[in-house]
Every structure is written in structure tokens, then in C-alpha cells.
Amino acid sequence: MKSEDIYILAIESSCDDTSAAVLCNDKVLSNVVANQDIHTKYGGVVPELASRAHQQNIVPVVHQALRQANIDKKQLKAIAFTQGPGLMGSLLVGTSFAKGFAQGLQIPLLAINHMQAHILAHFIDEDSQEKPEFPFLAMTISGGHTQIVQVNSYFDMIVIGETIDDAIGEAFDKSAKILGLPYPGGPFIDKNAALGNPKAFQFPRPKVADLNFSFSGLKTAVLYFIQKNVAENPDFIKENMNDICASLQYTIIGIVIDKLKKATKSTGINRIAIGGGVSANSGIRKALQEGEQKFGWKTYIPKFEYTTDNAAMIGIVGYLKYLEKDFSNVQATANPRFKI
Ligand code: KG4
Ligand code: ZN
């Protein structure tokens, strides 16, 4: 251990995953995530249940993160926590815990924006991970977010496009629900799509100005399409599952790539870094890689465990803020609508 090493404990509890991580400078020593299976049977996140599960999980998750990192809590230099955006009841659990723990240890607090964290996860020091050069475009796509951000430096970020209604993950998950697939349905659509014909059916592409997105119409289009076809053939879904998934995924990929083409053109920036759970989608990954040859893009896809909600990404922002001495205090409150 070098004396200048900075150990940070990070806590993430914005939605339905309780996570704690320990970083030594920009390296991750542990990154523990407790998922909440309780929501599966409701087909979506139930905020009150999420908050209660965070309360149950937070102490064991932090304990495990410290143990895996093999450090004592007295070595910690600061505690980083997700201030927002997210669900109020969920954020409150992490925020309160972080404040209490920091006060007990007499160390500073670092209040972190969850959306910045999805982007700065690219700066975690990992052999397998290349760090993007500034400026770059970050596309954060998950069950709760869909944003394109121009990143000029660590803390100079401008949102240049975002969804005006549903997030991209909701388009996957809500369509999957209509098809009778389990929650969250994104990975099931992805898996089925690999076996289907992407041109079998046509779904409408939303017409949204500029770099913004809209996904609520797509879900409705899928609903009407299924209702109409099932009325004619009750086995329609079963007989066409792979083709429906492939066609739907093809439509979503088309929307994403179209917006990225526009964004690279209007900003003149061709470096694209993605994050969020939907960046696991194999079709989106393939389309981005193809974009390197087709459009001259340079794309960055972080290690999977840093794309979904996790505390390591909160920790890297905490470390960068620590270097700038940008500390928070006990008055900091959870902010469900915290903007970048
Ligand atoms: O980042 P995340 O774990 O949590 C938040 O929503 O913040 O993202 C979860 C979302 C869900 O909507 C899930 O269906 C989607 O990511 N997802 C996928 C895939 N894997 C996860 N969507 C499409 N294809 C996938 N392979
Ligand atoms: Zn997230």
C-alpha cells in the first residue's frame, strides 16, 4: 500500500440493484451487486418493494465489498453514494447509509450523479478496457435511461439527445411482456432474435426531431400487431416468436444507429462510448462494430459488469471528484431528478 493510495467505498441504490464497491484510486478491488428477484413476478420494478429490499441488502452488501477488497474500513478516505436520478425510496436507503457511515468514520462524502457514472465507468482502470479520448459521445441505454451526451471532459457533459417518453429498455421489456416472455425481457428478445428473420415484419420508426428518442409508440405498435394477428391465429406468437423478436430488435437498432449517425455528423465527433444494461444487446454491439468500418466510428464498450447498475461506476466518479476535492456534506439529499 502506498501512502497516497485513495480507498473509496461506493454505494449505488438508485433502482432495484443494491451495490457496493471498493476502489483503490481508479482500480476496482470489489464490486458486489445484489439483484432483487422480487420484481420478476410483477413484470417490472415495484418502488416500495425495491426500497425495502435495499434496506435488507445494504449492510451485507457493504460488508462483503469491504471483505472482498481485503481492507479495513479505517483505511477508507471517503464514501461515494448515488444522489440521483432514480427512485426516491431506493435512493434514500443508500444516501442515509452513506451519510451515517461517513459520519461514524469521520471521512468526507461524495455525492454522485448516476448518469455521469454510467459514462465515467469507461475510466475504470482495466487491462481489457480502453479509455475514450475527449471529446466523445456517450450513449447510455438501459431500462431507465436513453441519452446521448457530448463529453468534453470528466465533468463537462452536455445532454444532446434523450427520450421524450419510455426508455429503450422499456421498449424491449414491455414488448417482451406482450409476447409472454419473462421480465426483464430484453435478454430473451436478444436470444430469440438471433434465430429469426429481421425483415419478417415491419414496425414503425418513431419520427422524433433532433437527437431525441421516443419508444412508447413502438410498444403500442407491437401490442396492436400482436392483437390483430392473434385474433386470426391463436398460435401466431408461438409460431413466429423468433421472427417477431428479430424484427423488433432490428427496428430498435435502426433507431439507435440513425440517431448516432446524426449525432456524429452534427458534433463532428466520431468516438462513441456506450453504457447501460441494453448495451449488452448483441445486435446493438454488432451494429456499433460495423459502424467502425462503415462510418469511421471508434466505439468503446465497457466490461459488462460496469455497464449495468453497479457501485464501481459510482466509485470511479467518487475518485475523480476526490482529486478535485469536490466533497458533499451531510445536508446532501437524494435527488430523484438529478440532471447531468
Ligand atoms: O442498466 P440496467 O441493468 O438497469 C437499469 O435499467 O438501469 O438495464 C436493464 C435493462 C432492462 O431493460 C433489460 O431488459 C435490458 O437492460 N437488457 C437488454 C439486454 N440485457 C439487458 N436489452 C436488450 N438486449 C439484451 N441483451
Ligand atoms: Zn442506470
PDB file of C-alpha atoms in Angstrom, residues 22-23 279 297:
ATOM      1  CA  VAL A  22     -14.273  -0.527  -3.060  1.00  0.00           C
ATOM      2  CA  LEU A  23     -11.789   1.226  -5.305  1.00  0.00           C
ATOM      3  CA  SER A 279     -25.563  -2.179 -24.314  1.00  0.00           C
ATOM      4  CA  TRP A 297     -16.508   5.377 -35.774  1.00  0.00           C
TER       5      TRP A 297
END
